[in-house]
Amino acid sequence: YPDLLFGAEVADGAGAARICQETFMRQVFEDAMGFAGAKMVRRIVGVAHVQDLDRIEDPARRAGCERKALKFGKRLLIGRATLESIEEAVKEAVALRRGD
């Protein structure tokens, strides 16, 4: 973190601590989004399936739900750095569910 600790944006120790904390929390958020995306994909494509999806009897409807879940999982994996908040991720999931 040299630039974070000693860069032009840092005027004092408290500022450096704040910037380090914000950077750390951002990294944790991105890791969490990526992990969630990987988990979603694994639960659809892998051996350990999701009961909620497996219980959908109509194959076309189940495939549509799985497709949407895979698309959102991919979004979380690949585009996690562009998400600003959990609220934004939820909005995207809702929009995908509605077909927006």
Short mmCIF file of N, CA, C and O in Angstrom, two decimals:
data_model
loop_
_atom_site.label_atom_id
_atom_site.label_comp_id
_atom_site.label_asym_id
_atom_site.label_seq_id
_atom_site.Cartn_x
_atom_site.Cartn_y
_atom_site.Cartn_z
N TYR A 1 0.79 -1.21 0.00
CA TYR A 1 0.00 0.00 0.00
C TYR A 1 0.84 1.28 0.00
O TYR A 1 0.38 2.29 0.52
N PRO A 2 2.01 1.34 -0.52
CA PRO A 2 2.83 2.56 -0.39
C PRO A 2 2.11 3.82 -0.87
O PRO A 2 2.14 4.85 -0.20
N ASP A 3 1.48 3.77 -2.04
CA ASP A 3 0.77 4.95 -2.52
C ASP A 3 -0.41 5.30 -1.62
O ASP A 3 -0.72 6.47 -1.42
N LEU A 4 -1.05 4.29 -1.06
CA LEU A 4 -2.17 4.54 -0.16
C LEU A 4 -1.70 5.19 1.13
O LEU A 4 -2.38 6.03 1.71
N LEU A 5 -0.54 4.79 1.60
CA LEU A 5 -0.04 5.30 2.86
C LEU A 5 0.67 6.64 2.73
O LEU A 5 0.62 7.47 3.63
N PHE A 6 1.34 6.85 1.61
CA PHE A 6 2.18 8.03 1.48
C PHE A 6 1.86 8.88 0.27
O PHE A 6 2.57 9.83 -0.03
N GLY A 7 0.80 8.54 -0.46
CA GLY A 7 0.45 9.28 -1.67
C GLY A 7 -0.11 10.66 -1.39
O GLY A 7 -0.30 11.08 -0.24
N ALA A 8 -0.41 11.38 -2.46
CA ALA A 8 -0.89 12.76 -2.36
C ALA A 8 -2.24 12.88 -1.65
O ALA A 8 -2.54 13.91 -1.06
N GLU A 9 -3.06 11.80 -1.69
CA GLU A 9 -4.37 11.85 -1.06
C GLU A 9 -4.31 11.75 0.46
O GLU A 9 -5.29 12.06 1.15
N VAL A 10 -3.19 11.35 0.99
CA VAL A 10 -3.08 11.11 2.43
C VAL A 10 -2.39 12.29 3.11
O VAL A 10 -1.25 12.62 2.82
N ALA A 11 -3.13 12.91 4.02
CA ALA A 11 -2.57 14.06 4.74
C ALA A 11 -2.06 13.67 6.12
O ALA A 11 -1.23 14.35 6.70
N ASP A 12 -2.60 12.56 6.65
CA ASP A 12 -2.22 12.17 8.01
C ASP A 12 -2.42 10.67 8.22
O ASP A 12 -2.87 9.97 7.33
N GLY A 13 -2.08 10.19 9.39
CA GLY A 13 -2.21 8.77 9.71
C GLY A 13 -3.64 8.28 9.68
O GLY A 13 -3.92 7.18 9.24
N ALA A 14 -4.58 9.11 10.16
CA ALA A 14 -5.99 8.72 10.16
C ALA A 14 -6.48 8.55 8.72
O ALA A 14 -7.25 7.63 8.41
N GLY A 15 -6.02 9.43 7.85
CA GLY A 15 -6.40 9.32 6.44
C GLY A 15 -5.85 8.05 5.82
O GLY A 15 -6.52 7.38 5.04
N ALA A 16 -4.62 7.71 6.17
CA ALA A 16 -4.02 6.48 5.66
C ALA A 16 -4.78 5.26 6.14
O ALA A 16 -5.03 4.32 5.38
N ALA A 17 -5.15 5.26 7.41
CA ALA A 17 -5.91 4.13 7.97
C ALA A 17 -7.26 4.00 7.26
O ALA A 17 -7.67 2.89 6.91
N ARG A 18 -7.93 5.11 7.03
CA ARG A 18 -9.23 5.09 6.35
C ARG A 18 -9.10 4.53 4.93
O ARG A 18 -9.88 3.67 4.52
N ILE A 19 -8.10 4.99 4.20
CA ILE A 19 -7.90 4.52 2.84
C ILE A 19 -7.57 3.03 2.81
O ILE A 19 -8.09 2.28 1.98
N CYS A 20 -6.74 2.57 3.74
CA CYS A 20 -6.42 1.14 3.82
C CYS A 20 -7.65 0.30 4.13
O CYS A 20 -7.87 -0.76 3.53
N GLN A 21 -8.48 0.78 5.05
CA GLN A 21 -9.70 0.06 5.41
C GLN A 21 -10.66 -0.01 4.22
O GLN A 21 -11.24 -1.06 3.93
N GLU A 22 -10.83 1.11 3.53
CA GLU A 22 -11.73 1.13 2.37
C GLU A 22 -11.23 0.19 1.28
O GLU A 22 -12.02 -0.54 0.67
N THR A 23 -9.93 0.20 1.05
CA THR A 23 -9.35 -0.68 0.03
C THR A 23 -9.52 -2.14 0.42
O THR A 23 -9.91 -2.97 -0.41
N PHE A 24 -9.27 -2.46 1.67
CA PHE A 24 -9.42 -3.84 2.15
C PHE A 24 -10.87 -4.30 2.01
O PHE A 24 -11.14 -5.40 1.51
N MET A 25 -11.82 -3.47 2.44
CA MET A 25 -13.23 -3.85 2.37
C MET A 25 -13.69 -4.01 0.92
O MET A 25 -14.51 -4.88 0.61
N ARG A 26 -13.17 -3.21 0.04
CA ARG A 26 -13.49 -3.33 -1.38
C ARG A 26 -13.01 -4.68 -1.91
O ARG A 26 -13.71 -5.36 -2.66
N GLN A 27 -11.81 -5.06 -1.51
CA GLN A 27 -11.27 -6.35 -1.95
C GLN A 27 -12.09 -7.51 -1.39
O GLN A 27 -12.34 -8.50 -2.09
N VAL A 28 -12.51 -7.40 -0.15
CA VAL A 28 -13.35 -8.44 0.45
C VAL A 28 -14.68 -8.54 -0.30
O VAL A 28 -15.16 -9.63 -0.60
N PHE A 29 -15.28 -7.40 -0.62
CA PHE A 29 -16.55 -7.38 -1.35
C PHE A 29 -16.39 -8.06 -2.71
O PHE A 29 -17.21 -8.90 -3.09
N GLU A 30 -15.35 -7.71 -3.45
CA GLU A 30 -15.12 -8.32 -4.76
C GLU A 30 -14.90 -9.82 -4.64
O GLU A 30 -15.43 -10.60 -5.45
N ASP A 31 -14.14 -10.24 -3.65
CA ASP A 31 -13.91 -11.68 -3.43
C ASP A 31 -15.22 -12.39 -3.11
O ASP A 31 -15.48 -13.50 -3.60
N ALA A 32 -16.06 -11.77 -2.29
CA ALA A 32 -17.35 -12.37 -1.93
C ALA A 32 -18.25 -12.52 -3.14
O ALA A 32 -18.92 -13.55 -3.32
N MET A 33 -18.28 -11.50 -3.99
CA MET A 33 -19.11 -11.57 -5.21
C MET A 33 -18.60 -12.67 -6.13
O MET A 33 -19.38 -13.42 -6.70
N GLY A 34 -17.29 -12.77 -6.28
CA GLY A 34 -16.72 -13.82 -7.11
C GLY A 34 -17.00 -15.21 -6.57
O GLY A 34 -17.33 -16.13 -7.31
N PHE A 35 -16.89 -15.36 -5.26
CA PHE A 35 -17.18 -16.65 -4.62
C PHE A 35 -18.65 -17.02 -4.82
O PHE A 35 -18.97 -18.17 -5.13
N ALA A 36 -19.54 -16.05 -4.65
CA ALA A 36 -20.97 -16.31 -4.85
C ALA A 36 -21.25 -16.75 -6.29
O ALA A 36 -22.03 -17.67 -6.53
N GLY A 37 -20.61 -16.08 -7.24
CA GLY A 37 -20.79 -16.46 -8.64
C GLY A 37 -20.29 -17.87 -8.92
O GLY A 37 -20.96 -18.65 -9.60
N ALA A 38 -19.13 -18.20 -8.38
CA ALA A 38 -18.58 -19.55 -8.57
C ALA A 38 -19.49 -20.59 -7.96
O ALA A 38 -19.71 -21.67 -8.53
N LYS A 39 -20.03 -20.30 -6.79
CA LYS A 39 -20.93 -21.22 -6.10
C LYS A 39 -22.21 -21.45 -6.92
O LYS A 39 -22.69 -22.58 -7.04
N MET A 40 -22.74 -20.36 -7.50
CA MET A 40 -23.95 -20.49 -8.31
C MET A 40 -23.70 -21.41 -9.51
O MET A 40 -24.51 -22.30 -9.80
N VAL A 41 -22.61 -21.17 -10.19
CA VAL A 41 -22.29 -21.97 -11.37
C VAL A 41 -22.06 -23.43 -10.98
O VAL A 41 -22.59 -24.35 -11.60
N ARG A 42 -21.31 -23.64 -9.92
CA ARG A 42 -21.01 -25.00 -9.47
C ARG A 42 -22.27 -25.76 -9.09
O ARG A 42 -22.40 -26.95 -9.38
N ARG A 43 -23.22 -25.09 -8.45
CA ARG A 43 -24.44 -25.77 -8.00
C ARG A 43 -25.38 -26.10 -9.15
O ARG A 43 -26.29 -26.92 -9.00
N ILE A 44 -25.18 -25.50 -10.31
CA ILE A 44 -26.02 -25.81 -11.47
C ILE A 44 -25.32 -26.82 -12.38
O ILE A 44 -25.91 -27.79 -12.83
N VAL A 45 -24.04 -26.60 -12.63
CA VAL A 45 -23.29 -27.43 -13.56
C VAL A 45 -22.70 -28.66 -12.87
O VAL A 45 -22.56 -29.72 -13.49
N GLY A 46 -22.35 -28.54 -11.61
CA GLY A 46 -21.67 -29.62 -10.90
C GLY A 46 -22.60 -30.72 -10.42
O GLY A 46 -23.78 -30.78 -10.76
N VAL A 47 -22.06 -31.58 -9.60
CA VAL A 47 -22.79 -32.74 -9.08
C VAL A 47 -23.80 -32.33 -8.02
O VAL A 47 -24.91 -32.87 -7.96
N ALA A 48 -23.47 -31.38 -7.15
CA ALA A 48 -24.35 -30.96 -6.06
C ALA A 48 -25.34 -29.91 -6.57
O ALA A 48 -25.07 -28.72 -6.55
N HIS A 49 -26.46 -30.37 -7.05
CA HIS A 49 -27.45 -29.48 -7.64
C HIS A 49 -28.26 -28.74 -6.59
O HIS A 49 -28.26 -29.09 -5.42
N VAL A 50 -28.98 -27.74 -7.06
CA VAL A 50 -29.85 -26.94 -6.20
C VAL A 50 -31.24 -27.57 -6.22
O VAL A 50 -31.85 -27.71 -7.29
N GLN A 51 -31.75 -27.97 -5.07
CA GLN A 51 -33.05 -28.62 -4.99
C GLN A 51 -34.17 -27.74 -5.54
O GLN A 51 -35.10 -28.24 -6.17
N ASP A 52 -34.08 -26.43 -5.30
CA ASP A 52 -35.13 -25.53 -5.78
C ASP A 52 -35.27 -25.62 -7.29
O ASP A 52 -36.38 -25.59 -7.83
N LEU A 53 -34.16 -25.72 -8.00
CA LEU A 53 -34.21 -25.82 -9.46
C LEU A 53 -34.56 -27.23 -9.90
O LEU A 53 -35.31 -27.41 -10.87
N ASP A 54 -34.04 -28.23 -9.24
CA ASP A 54 -34.31 -29.62 -9.62
C ASP A 54 -35.77 -29.99 -9.44
O ASP A 54 -36.26 -30.91 -10.10
N ARG A 55 -36.47 -29.31 -8.58
CA ARG A 55 -37.89 -29.61 -8.33
C ARG A 55 -38.83 -29.02 -9.38
O ARG A 55 -40.02 -29.34 -9.38
N ILE A 56 -38.33 -28.19 -10.25
CA ILE A 56 -39.16 -27.63 -11.33
C ILE A 56 -39.38 -28.74 -12.35
O ILE A 56 -38.44 -29.20 -13.00
N GLU A 57 -40.61 -29.18 -12.49
CA GLU A 57 -40.92 -30.34 -13.32
C GLU A 57 -40.86 -30.04 -14.82
O GLU A 57 -40.44 -30.89 -15.59
N ASP A 58 -41.28 -28.86 -15.22
CA ASP A 58 -41.28 -28.49 -16.63
C ASP A 58 -39.84 -28.25 -17.09
O ASP A 58 -39.19 -27.31 -16.62
N PRO A 59 -39.32 -29.09 -17.99
CA PRO A 59 -37.92 -28.96 -18.41
C PRO A 59 -37.59 -27.59 -19.03
O PRO A 59 -36.51 -27.06 -18.79
N ALA A 60 -38.49 -27.05 -19.79
CA ALA A 60 -38.23 -25.75 -20.42
C ALA A 60 -38.15 -24.64 -19.38
O ALA A 60 -37.27 -23.77 -19.46
N ARG A 61 -39.03 -24.69 -18.42
CA ARG A 61 -39.01 -23.67 -17.36
C ARG A 61 -37.75 -23.81 -16.49
O ARG A 61 -37.10 -22.84 -16.14
N ARG A 62 -37.40 -25.06 -16.15
CA ARG A 62 -36.20 -25.30 -15.36
C ARG A 62 -34.96 -24.82 -16.11
O ARG A 62 -34.09 -24.16 -15.54
N ALA A 63 -34.89 -25.11 -17.41
CA ALA A 63 -33.74 -24.67 -18.22
C ALA A 63 -33.66 -23.14 -18.25
O ALA A 63 -32.56 -22.58 -18.17
N GLY A 64 -34.80 -22.48 -18.34
CA GLY A 64 -34.80 -21.01 -18.32
C GLY A 64 -34.28 -20.45 -17.01
O GLY A 64 -33.49 -19.50 -17.00
N CYS A 65 -34.70 -21.05 -15.92
CA CYS A 65 -34.23 -20.62 -14.60
C CYS A 65 -32.74 -20.87 -14.43
O CYS A 65 -32.00 -20.02 -13.91
N GLU A 66 -32.29 -22.03 -14.88
CA GLU A 66 -30.87 -22.35 -14.79
C GLU A 66 -30.04 -21.40 -15.65
O GLU A 66 -28.96 -20.96 -15.26
N ARG A 67 -30.56 -21.07 -16.83
CA ARG A 67 -29.86 -20.15 -17.73
C ARG A 67 -29.68 -18.79 -17.08
O ARG A 67 -28.60 -18.20 -17.11
N LYS A 68 -30.74 -18.30 -16.45
CA LYS A 68 -30.66 -17.00 -15.76
C LYS A 68 -29.67 -17.05 -14.59
O LYS A 68 -28.90 -16.12 -14.38
N ALA A 69 -29.71 -18.13 -13.85
CA ALA A 69 -28.79 -18.26 -12.70
C ALA A 69 -27.34 -18.34 -13.18
O ALA A 69 -26.45 -17.73 -12.58
N LEU A 70 -27.11 -19.08 -14.26
CA LEU A 70 -25.76 -19.16 -14.81
C LEU A 70 -25.29 -17.80 -15.33
O LEU A 70 -24.13 -17.42 -15.15
N LYS A 71 -26.19 -17.07 -15.96
CA LYS A 71 -25.83 -15.75 -16.47
C LYS A 71 -25.46 -14.81 -15.33
O LYS A 71 -24.47 -14.07 -15.40
N PHE A 72 -26.22 -14.87 -14.25
CA PHE A 72 -25.91 -14.00 -13.10
C PHE A 72 -24.64 -14.46 -12.40
O PHE A 72 -23.82 -13.64 -11.99
N GLY A 73 -24.45 -15.77 -12.29
CA GLY A 73 -23.21 -16.28 -11.71
C GLY A 73 -22.00 -15.83 -12.51
O GLY A 73 -20.99 -15.42 -11.94
N LYS A 74 -22.11 -15.87 -13.82
CA LYS A 74 -21.02 -15.40 -14.68
C LYS A 74 -20.78 -13.91 -14.46
O LYS A 74 -19.64 -13.48 -14.40
N ARG A 75 -21.85 -13.15 -14.34
CA ARG A 75 -21.73 -11.70 -14.09
C ARG A 75 -20.95 -11.44 -12.80
O ARG A 75 -20.09 -10.57 -12.73
N LEU A 76 -21.28 -12.21 -11.76
CA LEU A 76 -20.59 -12.03 -10.48
C LEU A 76 -19.12 -12.43 -10.58
O LEU A 76 -18.26 -11.79 -9.97
N LEU A 77 -18.84 -13.47 -11.32
CA LEU A 77 -17.45 -13.92 -11.47
C LEU A 77 -16.62 -12.95 -12.30
O LEU A 77 -15.55 -12.52 -11.89
N ILE A 78 -17.13 -12.60 -13.46
CA ILE A 78 -16.35 -11.81 -14.41
C ILE A 78 -16.43 -10.31 -14.12
O ILE A 78 -15.44 -9.59 -14.26
N GLY A 79 -17.61 -9.83 -13.72
CA GLY A 79 -17.79 -8.40 -13.55
C GLY A 79 -17.85 -7.92 -12.12
O GLY A 79 -18.36 -6.84 -11.83
N ARG A 80 -17.31 -8.69 -11.20
CA ARG A 80 -17.43 -8.33 -9.78
C ARG A 80 -16.76 -7.00 -9.44
O ARG A 80 -17.21 -6.29 -8.55
N ALA A 81 -15.73 -6.64 -10.17
CA ALA A 81 -15.02 -5.39 -9.87
C ALA A 81 -15.84 -4.15 -10.25
O ALA A 81 -15.57 -3.06 -9.75
N THR A 82 -16.84 -4.32 -11.09
CA THR A 82 -17.64 -3.17 -11.51
C THR A 82 -18.85 -2.95 -10.61
O THR A 82 -19.50 -1.91 -10.72
N LEU A 83 -19.17 -3.91 -9.76
CA LEU A 83 -20.30 -3.74 -8.84
C LEU A 83 -19.89 -2.81 -7.70
O LEU A 83 -18.85 -3.01 -7.07
N GLU A 84 -20.71 -1.82 -7.43
CA GLU A 84 -20.40 -0.84 -6.39
C GLU A 84 -20.93 -1.23 -5.02
O GLU A 84 -20.42 -0.78 -4.01
N SER A 85 -21.99 -2.05 -4.99
CA SER A 85 -22.61 -2.39 -3.71
C SER A 85 -23.42 -3.67 -3.85
O SER A 85 -23.73 -4.11 -4.96
N ILE A 86 -23.81 -4.23 -2.72
CA ILE A 86 -24.68 -5.41 -2.73
C ILE A 86 -26.05 -5.04 -3.28
O ILE A 86 -26.69 -5.84 -3.96
N GLU A 87 -26.48 -3.80 -3.04
CA GLU A 87 -27.77 -3.35 -3.57
C GLU A 87 -27.76 -3.37 -5.10
O GLU A 87 -28.76 -3.75 -5.72
N GLU A 88 -26.64 -2.99 -5.70
CA GLU A 88 -26.52 -3.03 -7.16
C GLU A 88 -26.59 -4.47 -7.66
O GLU A 88 -27.24 -4.75 -8.68
N ALA A 89 -25.95 -5.38 -6.97
CA ALA A 89 -25.99 -6.79 -7.36
C ALA A 89 -27.42 -7.33 -7.27
O ALA A 89 -27.87 -8.05 -8.17
N VAL A 90 -28.14 -6.96 -6.22
CA VAL A 90 -29.53 -7.41 -6.07
C VAL A 90 -30.40 -6.84 -7.18
O VAL A 90 -31.23 -7.55 -7.76
N LYS A 91 -30.21 -5.57 -7.51
CA LYS A 91 -30.98 -4.96 -8.60
C LYS A 91 -30.74 -5.69 -9.91
O LYS A 91 -31.67 -5.92 -10.69
N GLU A 92 -29.50 -6.06 -10.18
CA GLU A 92 -29.20 -6.80 -11.40
C GLU A 92 -29.86 -8.17 -11.39
O GLU A 92 -30.35 -8.63 -12.41
N ALA A 93 -29.86 -8.84 -10.25
CA ALA A 93 -30.50 -10.15 -10.15
C ALA A 93 -32.00 -10.04 -10.39
O ALA A 93 -32.59 -10.84 -11.11
N VAL A 94 -32.62 -9.03 -9.81
CA VAL A 94 -34.07 -8.82 -9.99
C VAL A 94 -34.37 -8.52 -11.46
O VAL A 94 -35.32 -9.04 -12.03
N ALA A 95 -33.56 -7.65 -12.06
CA ALA A 95 -33.77 -7.32 -13.48
C ALA A 95 -33.62 -8.55 -14.37
O ALA A 95 -34.40 -8.75 -15.30
N LEU A 96 -32.65 -9.38 -14.07
CA LEU A 96 -32.45 -10.60 -14.84
C LEU A 96 -33.63 -11.55 -14.67
O LEU A 96 -34.09 -12.15 -15.62
N ARG A 97 -34.13 -11.63 -13.47
CA ARG A 97 -35.28 -12.50 -13.19
C ARG A 97 -36.51 -12.04 -13.97
O ARG A 97 -37.26 -12.85 -14.50
N ARG A 98 -36.69 -10.74 -14.06
CA ARG A 98 -37.83 -10.17 -14.79
C ARG A 98 -37.63 -10.23 -16.30
O ARG A 98 -38.58 -10.02 -17.05
N GLY A 99 -36.39 -10.41 -16.71
CA GLY A 99 -36.10 -10.45 -18.13
C GLY A 99 -35.78 -9.11 -18.72
O GLY A 99 -35.86 -8.90 -19.93
N ASP A 100 -35.41 -8.14 -17.87
CA ASP A 100 -35.07 -6.79 -18.36
C ASP A 100 -33.76 -6.79 -19.10
O ASP A 100 -32.89 -7.55 -18.91
#
